[in-house]
């Protein structure tokens, strides 16, 4: 034993030496950790690692949820209730998975934003961006399939709407909807295939693509700052400073998710009831902007908006690295930066609008709720559509409260043709009290306060 | 060594035949390791190309061997259409001549490996000639539920005011075809119906 070397150093070295002798690990570890970062380590580069960490969190908590979960309509809801109420720390583990999913969407958003802002998708990193977009799509598929698994009202009806949207694609839509649904109607086969896709197919695909994403990263190297001078001035290996920064943010994110998981119960509505078509479904927040957008789309554009818009958006995402030949600096990319800002503005506006609408609906509960039940009992949805639910034969009533007043509505209910000549709407034969209640509901359907 | 086997190659064989521009510095082990085929004699390149294609073919066969059955397995059952089933709608005695009544049947359908039941209704009455008429409860216009108006002696759909005669014929309104009749059968005084759904909004009666 030489001077200054403690015994544990020796054992550590000798153990490493033993494996090293056989597997030759030292150069591999050096290669993994010594990846040079142009311009040096930075807090702005942490989001990829954070996303990867959150994916690992989803994988681990998901495996443990599967210990108690049963993917059939008879037991799915009960088993999730069991996890929530009876399993030790069940609510917490489900919370880590539920809120971790949301955190992951945020991390992906920030990761993409950083990549986009820094022009890091530009040559030679186009393949990395392409794989990244594929990963984003798979993550959305994770969200969509996972949402159904608790088999509660929210899950059932949001999925119903989602799959029906798919069904509106011309020619192939109905077949696609059937394949996704596992048949004509939602049921046991829908749940079992969503489960299989969520816990087996998607993890396998995502695992492969993450490996590919990282492999490409190691082949092309990290992009570094968009300022060439800064990028060239300094190079710093990935270890230890960048790894440390990643670790600090990962710890912060883990603590944040754990605190939310411990304090905020994950949502679980009533058991799915396929006959209760009055349930107004709402998708998870990361799909909300699209859901809200559909409310602003006039009826005849709806089919395009449902299918064309997402296809267009995804197409643009894939095309991003192949558009524009300029440099990486934001100032050199006015169109790209402008389009990005516009997109984010629209998305945040739509999310805010949806939240505001929810608040309004919650505040106006009571009589309007009765009115809503009457609306359903009278079969108004056979012709009218409210926020995407119902047939678009008559006028869309999503914002009828902005357009009509009480008197007009009551007169119109009693004798539609007297108010709107030539209207095909039948008179509503109901007692005055019911008409008042129905009117209260109509008046609650507003865009804003 | 059998006569068909080519003699073992030495590195010097390749040195002689390699195109001069490649300037390969080969020793025997490097030649064996190299998968690009660079620097090999023409005959060897052909042999390697043959193996490359054969390996590709084997990979393709295995891939198809998975893909075809698995796609059929995953997709085919979802495209299966349910065949309608005869359902017991109760005693014939509950129906009067030319007096439509809404009857309920318990529909039991398969949901994957589960059997689930639901209650569905239809309109029925006895005809003067001793037969039974059973009508789908769904308006053929856009799928609303219509009603029998006793005083007027006709069916009226509240959605768009399609009016139908007792036998289902369109009297007025936008309905593109008469009400859809179900097949009926009477056995031992009990009424059996074959409920089906038909495509709404079109003139032809197309089962869904």
XYZ file of C-alpha atoms in Angstrom:
657
model
C 0.000 0.000 0.000
C 1.558 3.268 -1.019
C 1.541 6.435 1.103
C -1.592 8.633 1.191
C -3.877 5.944 -0.173
C -6.687 4.939 2.170
C -7.771 1.303 2.378
C -11.197 2.016 0.784
C -9.453 3.615 -2.170
C -7.483 0.489 -2.562
C -10.500 -1.768 -2.398
C -12.382 0.506 -4.758
C -9.505 0.545 -7.181
C -8.912 -3.133 -6.906
C -12.577 -3.984 -7.447
C -12.725 -1.711 -10.446
C -9.477 -3.250 -11.537
C -10.920 -6.723 -11.340
C -13.906 -5.860 -13.581
C -11.740 -3.626 -15.712
C -9.370 -6.441 -16.410
C -12.209 -8.485 -17.819
C -14.549 -5.914 -19.358
C -12.192 -3.043 -20.092
C -14.627 -0.505 -18.658
C -12.358 2.460 -18.040
C -12.238 3.761 -21.629
C -15.988 3.258 -21.962
C -16.742 5.253 -18.821
C -14.297 7.910 -19.909
C -16.007 8.108 -23.295
C -19.447 8.382 -21.668
C -18.483 11.112 -19.221
C -15.954 13.108 -21.196
C -18.292 14.166 -24.009
C -17.150 17.729 -24.693
C -19.781 20.463 -24.528
C -19.016 23.453 -26.756
C -19.128 26.645 -24.703
C -19.154 24.689 -21.435
C -21.845 23.356 -19.118
C -25.034 25.394 -18.654
C -28.300 25.292 -16.727
C -30.154 25.713 -20.008
C -29.093 22.220 -21.140
C -30.729 20.319 -18.285
C -34.151 19.685 -19.822
C -33.191 16.624 -21.855
C -31.844 14.908 -18.749
C -34.891 16.008 -16.761
C -37.187 14.510 -19.428
C -35.223 11.270 -19.328
C -35.430 11.227 -15.537
C -39.184 11.767 -15.611
C -39.533 8.959 -18.135
C -37.675 6.662 -15.761
C -40.019 7.868 -13.010
C -43.032 6.935 -15.184
C -41.519 3.540 -15.947
C -40.790 2.680 -12.321
C -44.067 3.953 -10.842
C -45.953 2.374 -13.756
C -44.462 -1.033 -13.016
C -45.547 -0.723 -9.416
C -49.056 0.440 -10.348
C -49.324 -2.706 -12.452
C -48.920 -4.772 -9.278
C -52.502 -3.909 -8.302
C -54.156 -2.827 -11.540
C -56.529 -5.065 -13.513
C -57.318 -3.938 -17.074
C -60.924 -5.068 -17.514
C -64.095 -2.973 -17.344
C -65.294 -5.082 -14.412
C -62.252 -4.424 -12.281
C -60.223 -1.509 -13.651
C -62.057 1.175 -11.712
C -62.250 -0.900 -8.559
C -58.563 -1.729 -8.760
C -57.600 1.939 -9.159
C -59.864 2.777 -6.205
C -58.110 -0.004 -4.325
C -54.699 1.478 -5.154
C -55.964 4.891 -4.119
C -57.699 3.893 -0.881
C -56.372 0.574 0.386
C -52.801 0.092 -0.793
C -50.167 1.596 1.502
C -48.894 4.793 -0.136
C -51.073 3.851 -3.141
C -52.324 7.397 -3.611
C -48.754 8.666 -3.471
C -47.409 6.206 -6.036
C -50.349 6.880 -8.341
C -49.736 10.585 -7.727
C -46.080 10.255 -8.753
C -47.242 8.618 -11.979
C -50.121 11.024 -12.635
C -48.328 14.282 -11.826
C -45.078 12.906 -13.224
C -46.826 12.595 -16.592
C -47.763 16.258 -16.484
C -44.274 17.246 -15.369
C -42.907 15.263 -18.273
C -45.017 17.180 -20.776
C -43.669 20.425 -19.278
C -40.086 19.124 -19.445
C -40.565 18.042 -23.072
C -41.992 21.472 -23.860
C -38.992 23.232 -22.315
C -36.533 20.821 -23.937
C -38.063 21.481 -27.353
C -38.230 25.202 -26.692
C -34.513 25.300 -25.836
C -33.620 23.235 -28.903
C -35.799 25.451 -31.073
C -34.548 28.733 -29.656
C -30.897 27.674 -29.978
C -31.414 26.378 -33.503
C -29.894 23.132 -32.263
C -31.980 21.162 -34.799
C -29.972 22.584 -37.689
C -27.462 20.440 -39.620
C -26.003 18.039 -38.673
C -28.620 17.437 -35.959
C -31.738 16.989 -38.151
C -32.004 13.251 -37.392
C -31.937 13.994 -33.680
C -34.830 16.439 -34.011
C -36.769 13.947 -36.144
C -36.384 11.237 -33.512
C -37.347 13.817 -30.881
C -40.607 14.629 -32.675
C -41.360 10.897 -32.916
C -40.747 10.659 -29.167
C -43.130 13.574 -28.577
C -45.848 11.793 -30.568
C -45.285 8.587 -28.596
C -45.518 10.582 -25.354
C -48.868 11.996 -26.446
C -49.939 8.426 -27.216
C -48.811 7.498 -23.702
C -51.001 10.266 -22.306
C -54.005 9.295 -24.407
C -53.848 5.573 -23.612
C -53.042 6.096 -19.935
C -55.993 8.427 -19.484
C -58.467 5.605 -20.179
C -57.004 3.091 -17.739
C -58.838 4.210 -14.540
C -62.089 3.575 -16.472
C -63.903 6.440 -14.773
C -66.364 8.814 -16.407
C -63.650 11.289 -17.444
C -61.579 8.527 -18.949
C -64.426 6.848 -20.778
C -65.984 9.935 -22.329
C -62.766 11.742 -23.191
C -61.588 8.605 -24.976
C -64.959 8.229 -26.668
C -64.607 11.741 -28.093
C -60.955 11.198 -29.010
C -61.661 8.001 -30.893
C -64.724 9.492 -32.588
C -62.502 12.325 -33.823
C -60.351 9.714 -35.471
C -63.532 8.302 -37.002
C -64.197 11.571 -38.857
C -61.141 11.099 -41.093
C -62.486 10.517 -44.607
C -62.357 6.987 -46.039
C -60.115 5.314 -43.470
C -61.420 6.989 -40.303
C -64.058 4.455 -39.313
C -61.669 1.543 -39.808
C -58.972 3.326 -37.810
C -61.444 4.073 -35.035
C -62.444 0.399 -34.969
C -58.845 -0.730 -34.758
C -58.128 1.694 -31.919
C -61.373 0.835 -30.130
C -60.989 -2.885 -30.662
C -64.427 -3.085 -32.271
C -67.702 -1.280 -32.839
C -68.153 0.088 -29.344
C -65.897 0.975 -26.471
C -65.599 -1.820 -23.967
C -63.412 -4.585 -22.660
C -61.374 -4.785 -25.851
C -60.716 -1.050 -25.860
C -59.416 -1.141 -22.313
C -57.244 -4.206 -22.834
C -55.601 -2.832 -25.953
C -55.073 0.601 -24.443
C -53.448 -1.153 -21.496
C -51.215 -3.298 -23.697
C -50.180 -0.310 -25.788
C -49.554 1.822 -22.705
C -47.457 -0.660 -20.753
C -45.821 -2.804 -23.446
C -45.830 -1.391 -26.970
C -45.102 2.242 -26.175
C -42.371 1.637 -23.587
C -40.566 -0.660 -26.034
C -40.825 1.873 -28.842
C -39.890 4.817 -26.620
C -36.939 2.915 -25.139
C -35.572 2.242 -28.618
C -36.088 5.822 -29.751
C -34.481 7.258 -26.604
C -31.468 5.033 -27.265
C -31.403 6.297 -30.846
C -31.823 9.924 -29.699
C -28.823 9.564 -27.358
C -26.802 7.607 -29.909
C -27.232 10.440 -32.412
C -26.312 12.931 -29.703
C -23.047 11.121 -29.145
C -22.319 10.920 -32.876
C -22.968 14.612 -33.601
C -22.171 16.002 -30.143
C -24.160 18.637 -28.245
C -24.883 21.810 -30.186
C -23.750 24.319 -27.586
C -24.440 28.062 -27.818
C -25.735 29.558 -31.066
C -22.969 32.140 -30.771
C -20.083 30.591 -32.723
C -17.466 32.623 -30.866
C -18.753 31.506 -27.477
C -19.070 27.926 -28.645
C -15.482 27.895 -29.864
C -14.017 29.741 -26.881
C -14.356 26.880 -24.445
C -15.063 23.184 -24.317
C -15.934 21.417 -21.123
C -16.549 17.726 -20.577
C -20.058 16.533 -19.651
C -18.713 15.328 -16.282
C -18.685 16.709 -13.634
C -20.298 20.163 -13.927
C -23.085 19.410 -16.426
C -23.920 16.149 -14.655
C -24.092 18.089 -11.394
C -26.400 20.737 -12.873
C -28.629 17.997 -14.318
C -28.682 16.269 -10.933
C -29.655 19.456 -9.064
C -32.594 20.169 -11.366
C -33.632 16.505 -11.342
C -33.704 16.575 -7.557
C -35.791 19.758 -7.580
C -38.225 18.255 -10.092
C -38.460 15.021 -8.120
C -39.191 16.916 -4.902
C -41.800 19.056 -6.645
C -43.574 16.019 -8.140
C -43.374 14.145 -4.823
C -44.821 17.089 -2.866
C -47.696 17.496 -5.315
C -48.271 13.715 -5.317
C -48.403 13.695 -1.517
C -50.728 16.666 -1.221
C -52.995 16.717 -4.277
C -55.055 13.576 -4.863
C -54.956 12.336 -8.445
C -58.355 12.760 -10.064
C -60.704 9.778 -10.101
C -64.319 10.410 -11.120
C -67.246 7.981 -10.904
C -67.168 4.584 -12.581
C -67.586 4.822 -16.353
C -71.232 4.596 -17.371
C -71.650 4.065 -21.110
C -75.326 5.080 -20.952
C -74.716 8.428 -19.210
C -74.059 10.368 -22.367
C -74.630 13.655 -20.543
C -71.121 13.617 -19.115
C -69.128 16.446 -20.668
C -65.671 15.035 -21.203
C -62.539 17.030 -20.829
C -59.129 15.909 -22.015
C -55.905 16.178 -20.041
C -54.460 19.718 -20.014
C -51.866 19.027 -22.683
C -54.627 18.241 -25.166
C -56.765 21.099 -23.901
C -55.592 23.749 -26.379
C -56.741 21.596 -29.261
C -60.057 20.775 -27.589
C -60.641 24.471 -26.971
C -59.637 25.370 -30.514
C -62.396 23.135 -31.900
C -64.977 25.294 -30.138
C -63.911 28.270 -32.218
C -64.027 26.381 -35.488
C -67.211 26.851 -37.519
C -69.126 23.652 -38.275
C -68.140 23.136 -41.886
C -64.446 23.537 -41.061
C -64.685 21.120 -38.181
C -63.756 18.012 -40.148
C -60.651 19.783 -41.429
C -59.727 21.139 -38.013
C -60.013 17.743 -36.330
C -57.795 15.916 -38.784
C -56.023 18.425 -40.992
C -54.745 20.747 -38.299
C -52.897 18.125 -36.229
C -51.488 16.557 -39.389
C -50.328 19.988 -40.554
C -48.825 20.815 -37.167
C -46.935 17.526 -36.944
C -45.810 17.913 -40.548
C -44.391 21.365 -39.781
C -42.606 19.985 -36.708
C -40.945 17.287 -38.799
C -40.043 19.813 -41.491
C -38.490 22.372 -39.121
C -34.826 21.320 -39.567
C -35.194 21.259 -43.338
C -36.649 24.762 -43.615
C -34.365 27.768 -43.653
C -30.717 27.596 -44.503
C -29.515 30.426 -42.235
C -27.421 30.348 -39.093
C -28.484 29.287 -35.627
C -28.809 32.736 -34.008
C -32.451 33.687 -33.257
C -31.829 37.049 -34.928
C -31.025 35.230 -38.163
C -34.292 33.270 -38.030
C -37.113 35.832 -37.805
C -39.692 33.556 -39.465
C -38.917 30.533 -37.289
C -38.889 32.573 -34.078
C -42.014 34.514 -35.099
C -43.897 31.303 -35.910
C -42.820 29.767 -32.601
C -43.958 32.800 -30.613
C -47.284 32.871 -32.477
C -47.853 29.170 -31.841
C -47.110 29.455 -28.116
C -49.292 32.569 -27.814
C -52.240 30.755 -29.400
C -51.695 27.658 -27.233
C -51.489 29.640 -23.996
C -54.474 31.787 -24.944
C -56.549 28.660 -25.626
C -55.524 27.015 -22.352
C -56.302 30.193 -20.403
C -59.638 30.519 -22.168
C -60.547 26.959 -21.293
C -59.643 27.451 -17.631
C -61.696 30.657 -17.500
C -64.670 28.856 -19.020
C -64.414 26.123 -16.404
C -64.434 28.671 -13.604
C -67.557 30.274 -15.063
C -69.322 26.955 -15.380
C -68.413 26.026 -11.831
C -69.667 29.374 -10.525
C -72.978 29.099 -12.356
C -73.801 25.630 -11.003
C -77.215 24.986 -9.482
C -80.146 25.933 -11.655
C -78.101 25.687 -14.796
C -77.268 22.110 -13.867
C -80.956 21.286 -13.803
C -81.337 23.076 -17.093
C -78.589 20.946 -18.503
C -80.341 17.775 -17.390
C -83.578 19.024 -18.989
C -81.648 19.811 -22.168
C -80.590 16.197 -22.295
C -83.987 14.772 -21.380
C -85.687 16.788 -24.093
C -83.216 15.470 -26.663
C -82.046 18.941 -27.729
C -78.637 17.428 -28.480
C -80.280 15.555 -31.347
C -79.963 18.785 -33.353
C -77.907 21.236 -31.358
C -74.288 21.120 -30.449
C -72.722 22.494 -27.296
C -68.946 22.523 -27.190
C -68.552 19.721 -29.603
C -71.262 17.492 -28.133
C -74.462 16.890 -30.075
C -75.466 17.000 -33.723
C -74.850 20.068 -35.854
C -78.309 20.200 -37.457
C -79.543 23.345 -35.744
C -77.511 26.318 -34.552
C -74.535 25.645 -32.281
C -75.530 26.656 -28.757
C -72.052 26.801 -27.226
C -72.299 30.574 -26.740
C -76.048 31.146 -27.091
C -75.995 33.107 -23.811
C -74.047 35.841 -25.575
C -76.444 36.053 -28.498
C -79.923 35.808 -26.931
C -81.732 37.146 -23.892
C -84.255 35.509 -21.593
C -87.414 36.789 -23.274
C -86.282 35.778 -26.714
C -85.410 32.288 -25.539
C -88.734 31.721 -23.753
C -90.774 32.999 -26.717
C -88.692 30.897 -29.055
C -89.122 27.741 -26.974
C -92.892 28.179 -27.011
C -93.240 28.888 -30.717
C -90.001 28.790 -32.710
C -91.632 29.613 -36.046
C -93.170 32.803 -34.670
C -89.726 34.084 -33.737
C -87.679 32.576 -36.539
C -89.926 32.092 -39.593
C -89.193 28.892 -41.442
C -87.365 27.322 -38.497
C -87.587 23.548 -38.396
C -87.280 23.442 -34.628
C -90.270 21.888 -32.864
C -91.875 23.789 -29.986
C -90.717 22.743 -26.539
C -93.811 21.393 -24.819
C -92.815 21.788 -21.208
C -94.210 23.598 -18.161
C -93.168 27.219 -17.664
C -90.897 26.284 -14.788
C -88.928 23.899 -16.968
C -88.677 26.515 -19.696
C -87.249 28.941 -17.129
C -84.708 26.370 -16.005
C -83.760 25.521 -19.568
C -83.412 29.239 -20.297
C -81.113 29.648 -17.294
C -78.911 26.961 -18.745
C -78.936 28.592 -22.192
C -77.940 31.919 -20.656
C -75.041 30.280 -18.853
C -73.501 29.284 -22.190
C -71.247 32.245 -22.732
C -67.806 32.922 -24.058
C -66.858 35.340 -21.296
C -68.225 37.149 -18.269
C -9.388 -30.408 -47.029
C -11.949 -31.214 -49.750
C -11.200 -30.100 -53.293
C -14.266 -27.727 -53.498
C -13.022 -25.596 -50.643
C -11.020 -22.634 -51.820
C -7.494 -22.556 -50.503
C -7.001 -20.365 -47.469
C -6.169 -16.829 -48.486
C -3.118 -15.060 -47.355
C -2.885 -11.317 -46.941
C -0.495 -11.232 -49.852
C -3.301 -12.457 -52.190
C -5.273 -9.333 -51.516
C -2.317 -7.026 -51.767
C -1.778 -8.157 -55.320
C -5.368 -7.724 -56.508
C -6.389 -4.634 -54.543
C -6.968 -1.521 -56.678
C -3.884 0.605 -56.242
C -5.840 3.726 -55.139
C -7.074 1.980 -51.975
C -3.565 1.550 -50.655
C -4.616 -0.988 -48.117
C -2.229 -2.001 -45.463
C -3.735 -5.335 -44.662
C -2.718 -8.109 -42.474
C -4.657 -11.341 -42.249
C -6.797 -10.426 -39.234
C -7.895 -7.082 -40.694
C -9.105 -8.710 -43.857
C -11.310 -11.090 -41.922
C -12.730 -8.243 -39.768
C -13.516 -5.875 -42.615
C -17.197 -5.905 -43.551
C -17.096 -3.252 -46.278
C -15.653 -5.533 -48.926
C -13.095 -2.937 -49.900
C -9.943 -4.380 -51.244
C -11.357 -7.829 -51.847
C -10.977 -9.549 -55.207
C -13.972 -9.439 -57.563
C -14.902 -13.051 -56.865
C -14.912 -12.406 -53.118
C -17.091 -9.288 -53.534
C -19.624 -11.362 -55.441
C -19.635 -13.960 -52.688
C -20.182 -11.290 -50.033
C -22.955 -9.651 -52.035
C -24.650 -13.023 -52.317
C -24.481 -13.507 -48.537
C -25.698 -9.973 -47.933
C -28.768 -10.603 -50.060
C -29.399 -13.978 -48.473
C -29.205 -12.512 -44.969
C -31.547 -9.698 -46.049
C -33.948 -12.270 -47.459
C -33.913 -14.288 -44.230
C -34.547 -11.116 -42.192
C -37.419 -10.240 -44.519
C -38.986 -13.684 -44.216
C -38.801 -13.584 -40.423
C -40.182 -10.005 -40.344
C -43.117 -11.007 -42.547
C -43.598 -14.137 -40.471
C -44.224 -11.866 -37.508
C -45.971 -8.976 -39.194
C -48.665 -10.832 -41.122
C -50.118 -13.018 -38.339
C -49.731 -10.292 -35.714
C -51.496 -7.669 -37.815
C -54.304 -10.101 -38.573
C -54.461 -10.975 -34.867
C -54.563 -7.344 -33.796
C -56.857 -5.885 -36.431
C -59.164 -8.514 -37.876
C -61.336 -9.064 -34.759
C -61.963 -5.326 -34.512
C -63.539 -5.271 -37.968
C -65.980 -8.073 -37.258
C -69.614 -7.075 -37.507
C -72.134 -8.312 -35.034
C -74.929 -10.437 -36.457
C -78.394 -9.516 -35.145
C -80.038 -11.849 -32.676
C -83.658 -12.861 -32.184
C -84.946 -11.441 -28.917
C -87.934 -12.359 -26.803
C -90.208 -9.305 -26.513
C -92.797 -10.911 -24.236
C -96.333 -12.235 -24.676
C -98.144 -11.356 -27.860
C -101.248 -10.726 -25.783
C -99.959 -7.338 -24.620
C -100.405 -5.922 -28.124
C -103.677 -4.622 -29.529
C -104.664 -4.342 -33.199
C -103.390 -1.102 -34.767
C -102.432 0.264 -31.347
C -98.653 0.826 -31.322
C -96.919 0.297 -28.031
C -93.318 0.750 -27.028
C -91.875 -2.589 -25.949
C -88.561 -3.226 -24.262
C -86.183 -6.039 -25.003
C -83.121 -6.976 -23.084
C -80.215 -6.968 -25.469
C -77.346 -9.113 -24.384
C -74.227 -8.460 -26.377
C -70.693 -9.672 -26.241
C -68.070 -7.185 -25.189
C -64.870 -9.055 -25.823
C -64.995 -11.956 -23.396
C -67.811 -10.356 -21.376
C -71.546 -10.590 -21.834
C -73.245 -7.261 -21.136
C -76.945 -6.517 -21.137
C -78.817 -3.361 -22.058
C -82.478 -2.506 -22.491
C -83.578 -1.354 -25.924
C -87.050 -0.453 -27.100
C -89.105 -0.623 -30.285
C -92.667 0.121 -31.409
C -95.048 -2.776 -32.090
C -98.706 -3.487 -32.807
C -100.866 -6.255 -34.211
C -102.111 -5.897 -37.757
C -105.753 -6.702 -38.662
C -104.602 -9.662 -40.775
C -103.207 -11.355 -37.663
C -99.571 -10.370 -38.153
C -97.308 -8.189 -36.022
C -95.538 -5.000 -37.049
C -92.345 -4.066 -35.185
C -90.664 -0.739 -35.941
C -87.207 0.477 -35.057
C -87.479 3.337 -32.523
C -84.981 5.405 -34.476
C -86.165 8.004 -36.948
C -84.595 7.222 -40.353
C -83.890 10.913 -40.866
C -81.172 11.681 -38.327
C -81.621 9.130 -35.601
C -83.913 10.875 -33.106
C -86.478 8.934 -31.085
C -89.983 9.461 -32.495
C -93.362 9.095 -30.746
C -96.788 7.675 -31.462
C -99.537 10.265 -31.236
C -102.675 8.393 -30.369
C -105.099 11.233 -31.075
C -103.697 11.803 -34.556
C -103.028 8.162 -35.283
C -99.528 8.732 -36.573
C -95.862 8.692 -35.609
C -94.165 12.068 -35.217
C -90.497 12.761 -34.775
C -90.000 15.870 -32.623
C -86.639 16.729 -34.064
C -87.596 17.708 -37.585
C -91.303 16.945 -37.712
C -91.139 13.894 -39.870
C -94.598 12.322 -39.776
C -95.216 8.653 -40.462
C -98.364 6.599 -40.967
C -99.219 3.580 -38.843
C -97.427 1.325 -41.341
C -94.340 3.524 -41.231
C -94.851 5.328 -44.566
C -93.633 8.924 -44.690
C -96.569 11.351 -44.629
C -94.540 14.542 -44.416
C -91.236 15.940 -43.235
C -87.628 15.363 -44.172
C -87.399 11.596 -43.523
C -85.844 9.956 -46.608
C -87.515 6.543 -46.138
C -90.314 4.847 -44.183
C -89.737 3.735 -40.589
C -87.535 0.649 -40.436
C -89.474 -2.545 -39.739
C -87.816 -5.344 -37.770
C -88.300 -8.975 -38.708
C -90.770 -10.616 -36.324
C -91.712 -14.162 -35.422
C -94.389 -15.516 -33.113
C -93.768 -18.725 -31.217
C -96.098 -20.197 -28.588
C -97.796 -16.867 -28.101
C -94.557 -14.991 -27.609
C -93.225 -12.268 -29.830
C -89.651 -12.437 -31.094
C -87.944 -9.573 -32.909
C -84.681 -9.165 -34.758
C -83.558 -5.625 -33.829
C -81.117 -3.969 -36.164
C -79.795 -0.492 -36.722
C -79.893 1.092 -40.144
C -77.962 3.986 -41.597
C -79.741 7.282 -40.952
C -80.342 9.998 -43.521
C -80.351 7.889 -46.679
C -83.205 6.532 -48.802
C -81.984 2.940 -48.734
C -82.382 0.717 -45.683
C -78.744 -0.229 -45.072
C -77.988 -2.293 -41.959
C -75.140 -0.923 -39.868
